Amino acid sequence: MEHLTSTKQDTNSRNNHSHQQEKPSSNFKGTLDRYLCNTPPRKHTTRASVQENNKTTPTSKRKRESTDTGNTGNTLTVKKLKGYAPPSKYAHLVNSLTDSLAPNLLCIFVGLNPGIRTATTGHAYNHPSNLFWKLLYKSGCTPRLCRAEEDGDMPQLYQLGLTNIVSRPTKDGSELSKEEMDQGVAILEAKIALQRPEAVAIVGKSIWESIWRVKHGKSIKKDQFKYGWQDDVERIGVVAEGNEQWPGARLFVATTTSGLAAGMRPHEKEEIWKGLGVWVAERRAERAHNGEETTG
């Protein structure tokens, strides 16, 4: 965080400005309405708010925090982790990426957020080092190796959808905060409830950790985490309001496909992804045999 020298004039200005943190609505209908409409413009950290934080917290004990906005436009108090970058860092970028979604898909894949190349080209998982399209093919989710430029055709071609938990682009996932990831969970739930796929695949451990934090109110323990299909109680996008009922989509946790992520070898990732691919291929064949409608 940049440290600013306080002056008498800055102090007077600071007393006239305050940032009030908004809590994300827990009401499903309100969240769905916000998803269907344009979200409010992003708010920006002011010089005065930075100085106020510096004054009230001793330097020796100060946590690296800043006030900024996530992808919903709500003000966030962000704990700066190593590598964190506020939205203002990439405000100059035009994010051309849009969701590839349709009703009644087999599976919707949920990524973390668009990288720089993905955002500027408008095509998902478009970095040469990203393994997403290779894993999609090798696992059996697609019958051939697809290109990033085909992302918008996935719903019609293979009954697969694409979205992210955070919409703003960054160089890598470490530049996001946990708070803005958690804030994206309600929007994700609304998307799933609206499109109603059979399954949702979480592309990366950190995304599942964020969803778990929001749903359970605490961090997931090491012995609770597992890749693959999750317990039925973890279904996502559940609708239970009035006369409208929907049990939600089954949830599969896959590995990250980022080329920047270390820890797992490609063949280990392929083995995890196959658990999803086998199911997708079988369900696609069943739908074709039964003549089931795939999109609304």
mmCIF file of C-alpha atoms in Angstrom:
data_model
loop_
_atom_site.group_PDB
_atom_site.id
_atom_site.type_symbol
_atom_site.label_atom_id
_atom_site.label_comp_id
_atom_site.label_asym_id
_atom_site.label_seq_id
_atom_site.Cartn_x
_atom_site.Cartn_y
_atom_site.Cartn_z
ATOM 1 C CA MET A 1 0.000 0.000 0.000
ATOM 2 C CA GLU A 2 1.244 3.417 -0.887
ATOM 3 C CA HIS A 3 1.891 5.550 2.236
ATOM 4 C CA LEU A 4 0.774 9.193 1.906
ATOM 5 C CA THR A 5 1.947 12.117 4.055
ATOM 6 C CA SER A 6 -0.973 13.656 5.938
ATOM 7 C CA THR A 7 -1.499 17.419 5.841
ATOM 8 C CA LYS A 8 -3.978 19.646 7.578
ATOM 9 C CA GLN A 9 -5.854 20.095 4.315
ATOM 10 C CA ASP A 10 -6.004 16.332 3.754
ATOM 11 C CA THR A 11 -7.327 15.847 7.294
ATOM 12 C CA ASN A 12 -10.198 18.248 6.695
ATOM 13 C CA SER A 13 -10.981 16.542 3.398
ATOM 14 C CA ARG A 14 -10.875 13.146 5.078
ATOM 15 C CA ASN A 15 -13.482 14.127 7.632
ATOM 16 C CA ASN A 16 -15.902 14.855 4.824
ATOM 17 C CA HIS A 17 -15.560 11.464 3.164
ATOM 18 C CA SER A 18 -16.325 7.960 4.390
ATOM 19 C CA HIS A 19 -16.766 4.633 2.727
ATOM 20 C CA GLN A 20 -19.590 2.492 4.009
ATOM 21 C CA GLN A 21 -19.220 -1.201 3.319
ATOM 22 C CA GLU A 22 -22.205 -2.885 1.693
ATOM 23 C CA LYS A 23 -23.054 -6.424 2.642
ATOM 24 C CA PRO A 24 -23.980 -8.714 -0.248
ATOM 25 C CA SER A 25 -27.695 -9.513 -0.195
ATOM 26 C CA SER A 26 -28.553 -12.965 1.013
ATOM 27 C CA ASN A 27 -31.904 -12.770 -0.732
ATOM 28 C CA PHE A 28 -31.840 -14.989 -3.813
ATOM 29 C CA LYS A 29 -34.336 -12.956 -5.832
ATOM 30 C CA GLY A 30 -32.402 -9.767 -5.243
ATOM 31 C CA THR A 31 -29.180 -11.451 -6.356
ATOM 32 C CA LEU A 32 -30.831 -12.844 -9.474
ATOM 33 C CA ASP A 33 -32.233 -9.410 -10.336
ATOM 34 C CA ARG A 34 -28.745 -7.888 -10.034
ATOM 35 C CA TYR A 35 -27.341 -10.610 -12.284
ATOM 36 C CA LEU A 36 -29.963 -10.053 -14.974
ATOM 37 C CA CYS A 37 -29.412 -6.278 -14.974
ATOM 38 C CA ASN A 38 -26.254 -4.220 -15.307
ATOM 39 C CA THR A 39 -24.383 -3.848 -12.036
ATOM 40 C CA PRO A 40 -23.627 -0.357 -10.633
ATOM 41 C CA PRO A 41 -20.409 1.389 -11.690
ATOM 42 C CA ARG A 42 -17.345 0.470 -9.705
ATOM 43 C CA LYS A 43 -16.357 2.740 -6.852
ATOM 44 C CA HIS A 44 -12.744 3.801 -6.460
ATOM 45 C CA THR A 45 -10.478 4.252 -3.468
ATOM 46 C CA THR A 46 -9.924 7.932 -2.689
ATOM 47 C CA ARG A 47 -6.780 9.595 -1.342
ATOM 48 C CA ALA A 48 -8.701 10.605 1.761
ATOM 49 C CA SER A 49 -9.830 7.044 2.567
ATOM 50 C CA VAL A 50 -6.255 5.758 2.306
ATOM 51 C CA GLN A 51 -5.035 8.467 4.698
ATOM 52 C CA GLU A 52 -7.815 7.700 7.148
ATOM 53 C CA ASN A 53 -6.752 4.058 7.264
ATOM 54 C CA ASN A 54 -3.121 5.009 7.764
ATOM 55 C CA LYS A 55 -3.983 7.289 10.679
ATOM 56 C CA THR A 56 -6.266 4.943 12.604
ATOM 57 C CA THR A 57 -3.969 1.898 12.434
ATOM 58 C CA PRO A 58 -0.417 2.033 13.826
ATOM 59 C CA THR A 59 2.149 1.375 11.116
ATOM 60 C CA SER A 60 3.804 -1.416 13.087
ATOM 61 C CA LYS A 61 0.537 -3.340 13.372
ATOM 62 C CA ARG A 62 -1.175 -2.279 10.168
ATOM 63 C CA LYS A 63 -2.622 -5.035 8.024
ATOM 64 C CA ARG A 64 -2.240 -4.510 4.338
ATOM 65 C CA GLU A 65 -5.812 -3.533 3.587
ATOM 66 C CA SER A 66 -7.511 -1.296 1.047
ATOM 67 C CA THR A 67 -11.017 -0.352 0.037
ATOM 68 C CA ASP A 68 -11.905 -1.265 -3.520
ATOM 69 C CA THR A 69 -14.638 -2.888 -5.543
ATOM 70 C CA GLY A 70 -15.251 -6.386 -6.761
ATOM 71 C CA ASN A 71 -17.171 -7.540 -9.812
ATOM 72 C CA THR A 72 -20.593 -6.662 -8.350
ATOM 73 C CA GLY A 73 -19.875 -2.992 -7.723
ATOM 74 C CA ASN A 74 -20.165 -3.344 -3.936
ATOM 75 C CA THR A 75 -17.479 -1.749 -1.790
ATOM 76 C CA LEU A 76 -15.084 -4.294 -0.318
ATOM 77 C CA THR A 77 -12.557 -4.115 2.479
ATOM 78 C CA VAL A 78 -9.776 -6.156 0.951
ATOM 79 C CA LYS A 79 -6.987 -7.844 2.851
ATOM 80 C CA LYS A 80 -4.044 -7.540 0.521
ATOM 81 C CA LEU A 81 -2.372 -10.858 0.024
ATOM 82 C CA LYS A 82 0.982 -11.187 -1.636
ATOM 83 C CA GLY A 83 0.581 -10.137 -5.236
ATOM 84 C CA TYR A 84 -2.874 -8.567 -4.800
ATOM 85 C CA ALA A 85 -3.770 -5.973 -7.444
ATOM 86 C CA PRO A 86 -6.767 -3.614 -7.083
ATOM 87 C CA PRO A 87 -9.213 -3.259 -9.989
ATOM 88 C CA SER A 88 -7.681 0.109 -10.836
ATOM 89 C CA LYS A 89 -4.484 -1.631 -12.011
ATOM 90 C CA TYR A 90 -6.249 -3.126 -15.015
ATOM 91 C CA ALA A 91 -8.973 -0.510 -15.436
ATOM 92 C CA HIS A 92 -7.469 0.415 -18.809
ATOM 93 C CA LEU A 93 -8.189 -3.051 -20.222
ATOM 94 C CA VAL A 94 -11.345 -3.688 -22.217
ATOM 95 C CA ASN A 95 -12.675 -7.033 -20.987
ATOM 96 C CA SER A 96 -14.220 -8.633 -24.076
ATOM 97 C CA LEU A 97 -14.963 -11.983 -22.433
ATOM 98 C CA THR A 98 -18.616 -12.934 -21.969
ATOM 99 C CA ASP A 99 -20.264 -16.021 -20.489
ATOM 100 C CA SER A 100 -21.100 -18.907 -22.820
ATOM 101 C CA LEU A 101 -24.331 -20.176 -21.283
ATOM 102 C CA ALA A 102 -27.707 -21.621 -22.239
ATOM 103 C CA PRO A 103 -30.525 -23.380 -20.370
ATOM 104 C CA ASN A 104 -30.469 -27.101 -19.611
ATOM 105 C CA LEU A 105 -26.806 -27.768 -20.377
ATOM 106 C CA LEU A 106 -24.988 -30.908 -19.308
ATOM 107 C CA CYS A 107 -22.300 -29.006 -17.414
ATOM 108 C CA ILE A 108 -21.198 -25.434 -16.757
ATOM 109 C CA PHE A 109 -17.490 -24.899 -16.069
ATOM 110 C CA VAL A 110 -16.662 -22.210 -13.512
ATOM 111 C CA GLY A 111 -13.243 -20.605 -13.822
ATOM 112 C CA LEU A 112 -11.580 -18.131 -11.482
ATOM 113 C CA ASN A 113 -11.364 -14.975 -13.624
ATOM 114 C CA PRO A 114 -10.119 -13.956 -17.065
ATOM 115 C CA GLY A 115 -6.405 -13.536 -17.594
ATOM 116 C CA ILE A 116 -5.033 -10.634 -19.614
ATOM 117 C CA ARG A 117 -4.949 -12.520 -22.935
ATOM 118 C CA THR A 118 -8.396 -13.997 -22.346
ATOM 119 C CA ALA A 119 -9.868 -10.592 -21.533
ATOM 120 C CA THR A 120 -8.342 -8.810 -24.511
ATOM 121 C CA THR A 121 -9.167 -11.525 -27.069
ATOM 122 C CA GLY A 122 -12.596 -12.321 -25.619
ATOM 123 C CA HIS A 123 -12.014 -16.078 -25.641
ATOM 124 C CA ALA A 124 -11.881 -18.262 -22.536
ATOM 125 C CA TYR A 125 -8.715 -20.055 -21.386
ATOM 126 C CA ASN A 126 -6.841 -18.499 -24.295
ATOM 127 C CA HIS A 127 -3.294 -18.485 -22.920
ATOM 128 C CA PRO A 128 -1.012 -21.011 -24.694
ATOM 129 C CA SER A 129 0.059 -22.518 -21.363
ATOM 130 C CA ASN A 130 -3.501 -23.097 -20.135
ATOM 131 C CA LEU A 131 -4.499 -26.775 -20.220
ATOM 132 C CA PHE A 132 -8.282 -26.305 -20.185
ATOM 133 C CA TRP A 133 -9.040 -27.246 -23.794
ATOM 134 C CA LYS A 134 -6.601 -30.168 -23.698
ATOM 135 C CA LEU A 135 -8.097 -31.522 -20.476
ATOM 136 C CA LEU A 136 -11.605 -31.052 -21.832
ATOM 137 C CA TYR A 137 -10.677 -33.295 -24.758
ATOM 138 C CA LYS A 138 -8.493 -35.855 -22.971
ATOM 139 C CA SER A 139 -11.098 -36.334 -20.224
ATOM 140 C CA GLY A 140 -13.855 -37.066 -22.733
ATOM 141 C CA CYS A 141 -15.894 -33.906 -22.147
ATOM 142 C CA THR A 142 -15.456 -33.100 -25.861
ATOM 143 C CA PRO A 143 -14.919 -35.653 -28.645
ATOM 144 C CA ARG A 144 -12.187 -33.546 -30.249
ATOM 145 C CA LEU A 145 -9.661 -30.889 -29.257
ATOM 146 C CA CYS A 146 -11.418 -27.527 -29.422
ATOM 147 C CA ARG A 147 -9.874 -24.083 -29.765
ATOM 148 C CA ALA A 148 -10.405 -21.138 -27.422
ATOM 149 C CA GLU A 149 -12.066 -19.296 -30.322
ATOM 150 C CA GLU A 150 -14.880 -21.875 -30.178
ATOM 151 C CA ASP A 151 -15.834 -21.025 -26.596
ATOM 152 C CA GLY A 152 -19.064 -19.315 -27.633
ATOM 153 C CA ASP A 153 -20.175 -22.421 -29.533
ATOM 154 C CA MET A 154 -19.741 -24.861 -26.639
ATOM 155 C CA PRO A 155 -23.427 -24.813 -25.575
ATOM 156 C CA GLN A 156 -24.645 -25.687 -29.087
ATOM 157 C CA LEU A 157 -21.806 -28.067 -29.990
ATOM 158 C CA TYR A 158 -21.395 -30.093 -26.806
ATOM 159 C CA GLN A 159 -23.979 -28.871 -24.257
ATOM 160 C CA LEU A 160 -21.233 -27.273 -22.154
ATOM 161 C CA GLY A 161 -21.156 -23.762 -20.675
ATOM 162 C CA LEU A 162 -18.446 -21.398 -19.421
ATOM 163 C CA THR A 163 -18.419 -18.691 -16.747
ATOM 164 C CA ASN A 164 -16.188 -17.297 -13.961
ATOM 165 C CA ILE A 165 -16.627 -16.529 -10.287
ATOM 166 C CA VAL A 166 -14.934 -13.115 -10.718
ATOM 167 C CA SER A 167 -15.333 -11.090 -13.888
ATOM 168 C CA ARG A 168 -12.441 -8.627 -13.627
ATOM 169 C CA PRO A 169 -9.202 -9.583 -15.404
ATOM 170 C CA THR A 170 -5.836 -9.988 -13.698
ATOM 171 C CA LYS A 171 -2.455 -11.389 -14.651
ATOM 172 C CA ASP A 172 -3.024 -14.360 -12.335
ATOM 173 C CA GLY A 173 -5.290 -15.516 -9.517
ATOM 174 C CA SER A 174 -3.036 -14.199 -6.750
ATOM 175 C CA GLU A 175 -4.064 -10.662 -7.723
ATOM 176 C CA LEU A 176 -7.627 -11.338 -6.517
ATOM 177 C CA SER A 177 -8.782 -11.078 -2.911
ATOM 178 C CA LYS A 178 -10.744 -13.716 -1.025
ATOM 179 C CA GLU A 179 -13.429 -11.117 -0.336
ATOM 180 C CA GLU A 180 -14.213 -10.455 -3.988
ATOM 181 C CA MET A 181 -14.180 -14.172 -4.741
ATOM 182 C CA ASP A 182 -16.649 -14.772 -1.918
ATOM 183 C CA GLN A 183 -18.827 -11.946 -3.186
ATOM 184 C CA GLY A 184 -19.002 -13.665 -6.576
ATOM 185 C CA VAL A 185 -20.596 -16.800 -5.093
ATOM 186 C CA ALA A 186 -24.102 -15.317 -4.885
ATOM 187 C CA ILE A 187 -23.937 -14.217 -8.521
ATOM 188 C CA LEU A 188 -22.719 -17.671 -9.536
ATOM 189 C CA GLU A 189 -25.594 -19.313 -7.646
ATOM 190 C CA ALA A 190 -28.034 -17.046 -9.484
ATOM 191 C CA LYS A 191 -26.557 -17.944 -12.872
ATOM 192 C CA ILE A 192 -26.841 -21.661 -12.143
ATOM 193 C CA ALA A 193 -30.391 -21.333 -10.824
ATOM 194 C CA LEU A 194 -31.364 -19.472 -13.988
ATOM 195 C CA GLN A 195 -29.717 -21.840 -16.502
ATOM 196 C CA ARG A 196 -30.293 -25.091 -14.575
ATOM 197 C CA PRO A 197 -27.548 -27.390 -15.893
ATOM 198 C CA GLU A 198 -27.270 -30.989 -14.747
ATOM 199 C CA ALA A 199 -23.813 -30.392 -13.279
ATOM 200 C CA VAL A 200 -21.318 -27.650 -12.453
ATOM 201 C CA ALA A 201 -17.563 -28.179 -12.672
ATOM 202 C CA ILE A 202 -15.373 -25.973 -10.483
ATOM 203 C CA VAL A 203 -12.064 -25.378 -12.289
ATOM 204 C CA GLY A 204 -9.677 -24.987 -9.367
ATOM 205 C CA LYS A 205 -9.429 -25.621 -5.644
ATOM 206 C CA SER A 206 -9.519 -21.960 -4.610
ATOM 207 C CA ILE A 207 -12.938 -21.476 -6.240
ATOM 208 C CA TRP A 208 -14.402 -24.377 -4.281
ATOM 209 C CA GLU A 209 -12.820 -23.045 -1.084
ATOM 210 C CA SER A 210 -14.582 -19.730 -1.685
ATOM 211 C CA ILE A 211 -17.964 -21.373 -2.328
ATOM 212 C CA TRP A 212 -17.531 -23.498 0.791
ATOM 213 C CA ARG A 213 -16.710 -20.427 2.925
ATOM 214 C CA VAL A 214 -19.875 -18.685 1.825
ATOM 215 C CA LYS A 215 -22.158 -21.712 2.134
ATOM 216 C CA HIS A 216 -20.797 -22.986 5.452
ATOM 217 C CA GLY A 217 -19.625 -19.746 7.043
ATOM 218 C CA LYS A 218 -16.124 -21.079 7.643
ATOM 219 C CA SER A 219 -13.074 -22.307 5.772
ATOM 220 C CA ILE A 220 -12.966 -25.861 4.513
ATOM 221 C CA LYS A 221 -10.667 -28.147 6.492
ATOM 222 C CA LYS A 222 -7.924 -30.154 4.848
ATOM 223 C CA ASP A 223 -9.667 -33.458 5.540
ATOM 224 C CA GLN A 224 -12.949 -32.107 4.127
ATOM 225 C CA PHE A 225 -11.532 -31.171 0.749
ATOM 226 C CA LYS A 226 -11.661 -33.639 -2.119
ATOM 227 C CA TYR A 227 -11.506 -33.459 -5.904
ATOM 228 C CA GLY A 228 -14.231 -35.077 -7.967
ATOM 229 C CA TRP A 229 -17.949 -35.333 -7.299
ATOM 230 C CA GLN A 230 -19.089 -33.684 -4.078
ATOM 231 C CA ASP A 231 -21.779 -34.857 -1.676
ATOM 232 C CA ASP A 232 -25.359 -34.282 -2.798
ATOM 233 C CA VAL A 233 -25.903 -31.660 -0.083
ATOM 234 C CA GLU A 234 -23.376 -29.435 -1.868
ATOM 235 C CA ARG A 235 -25.578 -28.939 -4.939
ATOM 236 C CA ILE A 236 -25.385 -25.418 -6.326
ATOM 237 C CA GLY A 237 -28.120 -23.076 -7.574
ATOM 238 C CA VAL A 238 -30.894 -24.611 -5.472
ATOM 239 C CA VAL A 239 -34.277 -22.912 -5.911
ATOM 240 C CA ALA A 240 -36.770 -23.211 -3.054
ATOM 241 C CA GLU A 241 -39.021 -20.176 -3.196
ATOM 242 C CA GLY A 242 -42.802 -20.355 -3.313
ATOM 243 C CA ASN A 243 -44.075 -22.784 -5.918
ATOM 244 C CA GLU A 244 -40.761 -22.923 -7.735
ATOM 245 C CA GLN A 245 -38.507 -25.767 -6.698
ATOM 246 C CA TRP A 246 -35.256 -27.011 -8.234
ATOM 247 C CA PRO A 247 -32.770 -29.307 -6.449
ATOM 248 C CA GLY A 248 -29.710 -27.580 -7.911
ATOM 249 C CA ALA A 249 -26.855 -28.900 -10.037
ATOM 250 C CA ARG A 250 -24.458 -31.673 -9.062
ATOM 251 C CA LEU A 251 -21.020 -30.327 -8.258
ATOM 252 C CA PHE A 252 -17.667 -31.599 -9.469
ATOM 253 C CA VAL A 253 -14.365 -30.083 -8.301
ATOM 254 C CA ALA A 254 -11.639 -30.287 -10.937
ATOM 255 C CA THR A 255 -8.051 -29.092 -10.830
ATOM 256 C CA THR A 256 -6.971 -25.705 -12.055
ATOM 257 C CA THR A 257 -5.864 -25.648 -15.676
ATOM 258 C CA SER A 258 -3.567 -22.649 -15.347
ATOM 259 C CA GLY A 259 -0.055 -23.143 -16.612
ATOM 260 C CA LEU A 260 1.188 -20.956 -13.764
ATOM 261 C CA ALA A 261 -0.066 -23.374 -11.107
ATOM 262 C CA ALA A 262 2.473 -25.862 -9.801
ATOM 263 C CA GLY A 263 1.926 -28.972 -7.709
ATOM 264 C CA MET A 264 0.239 -31.478 -10.016
ATOM 265 C CA ARG A 265 1.610 -33.149 -13.099
ATOM 266 C CA PRO A 266 -0.498 -33.196 -16.284
ATOM 267 C CA HIS A 267 -1.300 -36.911 -16.014
ATOM 268 C CA GLU A 268 -2.518 -36.407 -12.421
ATOM 269 C CA LYS A 269 -4.848 -33.647 -13.575
ATOM 270 C CA GLU A 270 -6.095 -35.829 -16.428
ATOM 271 C CA GLU A 271 -6.980 -38.605 -13.997
ATOM 272 C CA ILE A 272 -9.157 -36.246 -11.923
ATOM 273 C CA TRP A 273 -10.808 -34.728 -14.997
ATOM 274 C CA LYS A 274 -11.694 -38.175 -16.366
ATOM 275 C CA GLY A 275 -14.145 -38.599 -13.501
ATOM 276 C CA LEU A 276 -16.148 -35.776 -15.050
ATOM 277 C CA GLY A 277 -15.470 -36.607 -18.695
ATOM 278 C CA VAL A 278 -16.812 -40.149 -18.479
ATOM 279 C CA TRP A 279 -20.069 -38.873 -16.995
ATOM 280 C CA VAL A 280 -20.424 -36.065 -19.563
ATOM 281 C CA ALA A 281 -19.870 -38.428 -22.494
ATOM 282 C CA GLU A 282 -22.384 -40.951 -21.126
ATOM 283 C CA ARG A 283 -25.061 -38.315 -20.466
ATOM 284 C CA ARG A 284 -24.555 -36.723 -23.888
ATOM 285 C CA ALA A 285 -25.055 -40.126 -25.516
ATOM 286 C CA GLU A 286 -28.169 -40.774 -23.421
ATOM 287 C CA ARG A 287 -29.637 -37.411 -24.365
ATOM 288 C CA ALA A 288 -28.988 -38.057 -28.045
ATOM 289 C CA HIS A 289 -30.558 -41.521 -27.823
ATOM 290 C CA ASN A 290 -33.641 -40.184 -26.032
ATOM 291 C CA GLY A 291 -33.932 -37.121 -28.257
ATOM 292 C CA GLU A 292 -33.837 -34.848 -25.241
ATOM 293 C CA GLU A 293 -33.891 -31.092 -25.769
ATOM 294 C CA THR A 294 -30.532 -29.630 -24.801
ATOM 295 C CA THR A 295 -31.138 -25.882 -24.856
ATOM 296 C CA GLY A 296 -34.103 -23.647 -24.207
#
